[in-house]
Short mmCIF file of C-alpha atoms (C1' of nucleotides) in Angstrom, two decimals:
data_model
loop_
_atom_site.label_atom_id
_atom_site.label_comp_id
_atom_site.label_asym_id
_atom_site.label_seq_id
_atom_site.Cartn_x
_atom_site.Cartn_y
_atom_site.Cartn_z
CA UNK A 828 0.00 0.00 0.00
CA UNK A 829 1.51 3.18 -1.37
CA UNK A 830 0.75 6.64 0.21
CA UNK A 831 0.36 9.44 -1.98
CA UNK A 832 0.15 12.88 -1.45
CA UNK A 833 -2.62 14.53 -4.03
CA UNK A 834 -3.10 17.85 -3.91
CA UNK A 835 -6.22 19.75 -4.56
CA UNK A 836 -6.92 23.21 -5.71
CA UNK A 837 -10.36 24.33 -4.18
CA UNK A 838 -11.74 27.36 -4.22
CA UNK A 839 -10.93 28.46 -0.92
CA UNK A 840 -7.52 27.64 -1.08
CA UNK A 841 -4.94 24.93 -1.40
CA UNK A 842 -5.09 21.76 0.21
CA UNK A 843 -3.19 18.15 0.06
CA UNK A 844 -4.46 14.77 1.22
CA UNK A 845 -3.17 11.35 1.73
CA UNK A 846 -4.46 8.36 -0.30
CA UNK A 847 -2.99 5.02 0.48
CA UNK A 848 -5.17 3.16 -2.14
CA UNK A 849 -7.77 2.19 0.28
CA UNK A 850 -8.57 4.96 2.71
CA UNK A 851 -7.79 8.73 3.32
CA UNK A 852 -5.21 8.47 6.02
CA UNK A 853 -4.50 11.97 6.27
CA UNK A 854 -5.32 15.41 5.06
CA UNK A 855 -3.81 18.93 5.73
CA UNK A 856 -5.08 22.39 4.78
CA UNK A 857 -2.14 24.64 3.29
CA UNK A 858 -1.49 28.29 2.80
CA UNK A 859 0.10 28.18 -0.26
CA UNK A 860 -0.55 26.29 -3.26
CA UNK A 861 1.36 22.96 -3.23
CA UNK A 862 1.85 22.18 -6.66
CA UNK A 863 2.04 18.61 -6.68
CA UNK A 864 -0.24 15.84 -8.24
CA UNK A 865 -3.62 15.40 -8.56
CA UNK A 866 -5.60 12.51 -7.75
CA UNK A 867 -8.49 10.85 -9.14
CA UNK A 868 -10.15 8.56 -6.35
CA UNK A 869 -12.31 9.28 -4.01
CA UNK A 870 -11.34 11.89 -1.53
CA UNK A 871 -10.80 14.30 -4.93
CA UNK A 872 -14.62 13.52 -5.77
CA UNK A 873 -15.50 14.14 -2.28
CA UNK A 874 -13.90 17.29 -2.04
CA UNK A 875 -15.11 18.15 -5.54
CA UNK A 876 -18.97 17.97 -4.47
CA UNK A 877 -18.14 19.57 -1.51
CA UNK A 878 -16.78 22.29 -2.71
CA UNK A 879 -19.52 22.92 -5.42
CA UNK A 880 -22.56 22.82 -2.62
CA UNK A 881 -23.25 19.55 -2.77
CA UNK A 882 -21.29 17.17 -0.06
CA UNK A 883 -21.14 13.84 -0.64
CA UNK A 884 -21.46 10.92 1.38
CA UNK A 885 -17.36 10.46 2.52
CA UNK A 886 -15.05 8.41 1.19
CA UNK A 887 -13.46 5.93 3.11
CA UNK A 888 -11.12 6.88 6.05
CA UNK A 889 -8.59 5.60 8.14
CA UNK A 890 -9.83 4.49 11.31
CA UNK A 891 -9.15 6.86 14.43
CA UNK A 892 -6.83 5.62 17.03
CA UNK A 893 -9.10 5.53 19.42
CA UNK A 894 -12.97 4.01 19.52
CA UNK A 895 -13.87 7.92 21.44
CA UNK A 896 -12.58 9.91 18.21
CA UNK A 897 -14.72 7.08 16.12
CA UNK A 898 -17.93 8.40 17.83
CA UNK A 899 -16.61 11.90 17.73
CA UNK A 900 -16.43 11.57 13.84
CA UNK A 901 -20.06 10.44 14.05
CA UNK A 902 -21.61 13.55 15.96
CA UNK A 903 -20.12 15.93 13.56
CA UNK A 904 -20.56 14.01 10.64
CA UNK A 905 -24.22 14.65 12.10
CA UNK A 906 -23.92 18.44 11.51
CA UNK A 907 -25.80 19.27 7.94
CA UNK A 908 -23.98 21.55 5.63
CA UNK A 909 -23.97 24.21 6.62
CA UNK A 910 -24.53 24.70 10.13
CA UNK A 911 -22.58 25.04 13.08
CA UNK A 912 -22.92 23.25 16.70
CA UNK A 913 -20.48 24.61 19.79
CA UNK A 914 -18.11 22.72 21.30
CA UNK A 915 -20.46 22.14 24.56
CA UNK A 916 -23.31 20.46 22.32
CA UNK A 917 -20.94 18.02 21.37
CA UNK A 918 -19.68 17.41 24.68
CA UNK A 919 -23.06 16.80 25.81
CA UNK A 920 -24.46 14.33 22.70
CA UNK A 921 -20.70 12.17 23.78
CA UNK A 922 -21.17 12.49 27.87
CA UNK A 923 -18.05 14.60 27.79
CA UNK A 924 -16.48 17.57 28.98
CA UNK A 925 -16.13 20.75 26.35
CA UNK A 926 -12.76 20.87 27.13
CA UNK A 927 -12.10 17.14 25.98
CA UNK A 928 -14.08 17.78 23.01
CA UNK A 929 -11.44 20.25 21.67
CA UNK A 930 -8.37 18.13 22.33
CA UNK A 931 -9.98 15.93 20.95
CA UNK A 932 -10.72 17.47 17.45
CA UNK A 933 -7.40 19.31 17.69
CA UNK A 934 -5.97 15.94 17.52
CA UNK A 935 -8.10 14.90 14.31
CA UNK A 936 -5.77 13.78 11.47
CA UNK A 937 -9.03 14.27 9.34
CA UNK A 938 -9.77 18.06 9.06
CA UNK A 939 -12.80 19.05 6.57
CA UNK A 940 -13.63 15.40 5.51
CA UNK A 941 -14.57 15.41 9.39
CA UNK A 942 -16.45 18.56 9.54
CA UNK A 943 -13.95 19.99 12.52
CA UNK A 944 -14.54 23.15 10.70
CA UNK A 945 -18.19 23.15 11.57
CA UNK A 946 -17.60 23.21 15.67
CA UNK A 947 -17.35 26.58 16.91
CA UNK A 948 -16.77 27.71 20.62
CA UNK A 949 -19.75 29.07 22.03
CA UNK A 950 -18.19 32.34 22.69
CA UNK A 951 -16.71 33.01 19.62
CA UNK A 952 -15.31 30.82 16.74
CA UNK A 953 -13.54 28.92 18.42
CA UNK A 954 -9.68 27.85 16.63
CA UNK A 955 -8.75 25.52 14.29
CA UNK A 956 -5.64 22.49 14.01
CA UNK A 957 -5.07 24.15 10.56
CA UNK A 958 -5.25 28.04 10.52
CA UNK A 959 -8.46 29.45 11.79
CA UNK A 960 -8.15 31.07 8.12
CA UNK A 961 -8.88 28.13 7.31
CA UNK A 962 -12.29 27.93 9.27
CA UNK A 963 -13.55 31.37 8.47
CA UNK A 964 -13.20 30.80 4.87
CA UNK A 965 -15.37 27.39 5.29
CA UNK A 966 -18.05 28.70 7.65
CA UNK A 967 -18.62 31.44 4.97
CA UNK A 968 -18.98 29.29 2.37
CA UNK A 969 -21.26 27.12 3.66
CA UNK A 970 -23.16 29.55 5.62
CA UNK A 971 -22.84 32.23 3.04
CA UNK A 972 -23.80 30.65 -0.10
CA UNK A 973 -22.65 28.11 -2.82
CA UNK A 974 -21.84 31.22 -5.26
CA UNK A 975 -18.01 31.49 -5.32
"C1'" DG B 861 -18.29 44.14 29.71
"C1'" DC B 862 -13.72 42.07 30.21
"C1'" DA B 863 -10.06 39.25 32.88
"C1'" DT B 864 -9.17 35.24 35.78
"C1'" DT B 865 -10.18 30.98 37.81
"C1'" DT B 866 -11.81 26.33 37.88
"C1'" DG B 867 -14.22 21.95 36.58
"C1'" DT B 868 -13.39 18.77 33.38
"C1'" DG B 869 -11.91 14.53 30.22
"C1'" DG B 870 -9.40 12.74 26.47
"C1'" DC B 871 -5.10 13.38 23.88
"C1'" DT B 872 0.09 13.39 23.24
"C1'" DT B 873 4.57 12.28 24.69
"C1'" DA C 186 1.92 9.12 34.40
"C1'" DA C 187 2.13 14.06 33.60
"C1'" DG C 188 1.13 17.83 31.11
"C1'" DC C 189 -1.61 19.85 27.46
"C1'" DC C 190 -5.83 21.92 25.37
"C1'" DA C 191 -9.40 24.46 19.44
"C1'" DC C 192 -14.25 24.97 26.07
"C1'" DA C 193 -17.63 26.86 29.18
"C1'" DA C 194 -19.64 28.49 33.38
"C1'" DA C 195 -18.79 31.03 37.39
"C1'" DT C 196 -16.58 34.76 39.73
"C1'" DG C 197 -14.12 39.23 40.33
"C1'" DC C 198 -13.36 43.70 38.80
#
DNA sequence: GCATTTGTGGCTT
DNA sequence: AAGCCACAAATGC
């Protein structure tokens, strides 16, 4: 099983994932456009549905480390498009502790596939594992509109 | 209203 | 096992 690094040009900026033939092991959000191949499985169909308005189901993933992020990945995979839930509604739906709940997605190697993007702090937006950029850009497209 | 403190639980090393 | 953290509610000012 090879990993490869695709990289995908979307609309709001550059990003790269990892496909090891199987699964989506990994995926990072960049600042700068990475240049380097593009893929055609699909994680690149995925992302582009998503980033036309229409999200698709997702592809397959790597399994989390741990059986707690697995049920994590569940609650905000429960989040439609386009709308947001705070960090403490989460905590509550899992029977955990806010605070748990953003270690927890700080540690997910899965940013965007797993909506991370779509959990904001209560009192504000909250951060982000890969730029709050990053999250402001997303919560204004989905919120904002499909027209880019 | 804003700054600090504290309860809290899973994650990383 | 110890320290870390992308929170939130409760105080203190």
């Amino acid at each position: 099983m090879q990993d490869e690094v695709f990289s995908y040009a979307s609309p709001l900026g550059e990003l790269s994932y990892v496909w090891d033939g199987k699964v989506c092991s990994g995926i990072q959000l960049l600042e700068a456009p990475a240049g380097g191949s593009v893929g055609n499985d699909p994680v690149r169909a995925w992302l582009d549905a998503y980033f036309s308005g229409a999200p698709l189901p997702l592809p397959p993933i790597a399994i989390p480390r741990s059986s707690f992020q697995a049920s994590m990945r569940e609650a905000l995979l429960a989040i439609p498009f386009g709308e947001t839930r705070t960090y403490g509604e989460i905590a509550a739906s899992l029977c955990t502790a806010p605070r748990a709940m953003g270690q927890a997605l700080g540690a997910n190697p899965l940013p965007l596939l797993i909506p991370c993007h779509r959990v904001v702090a209560v009192t504000g937006i909250g951060g982000f594992s890969c730029g709050l950029d990053w999250k402001r850009r997303l919560l204004g497209f989905e919120s904002g509109g499909t027209d880019f």
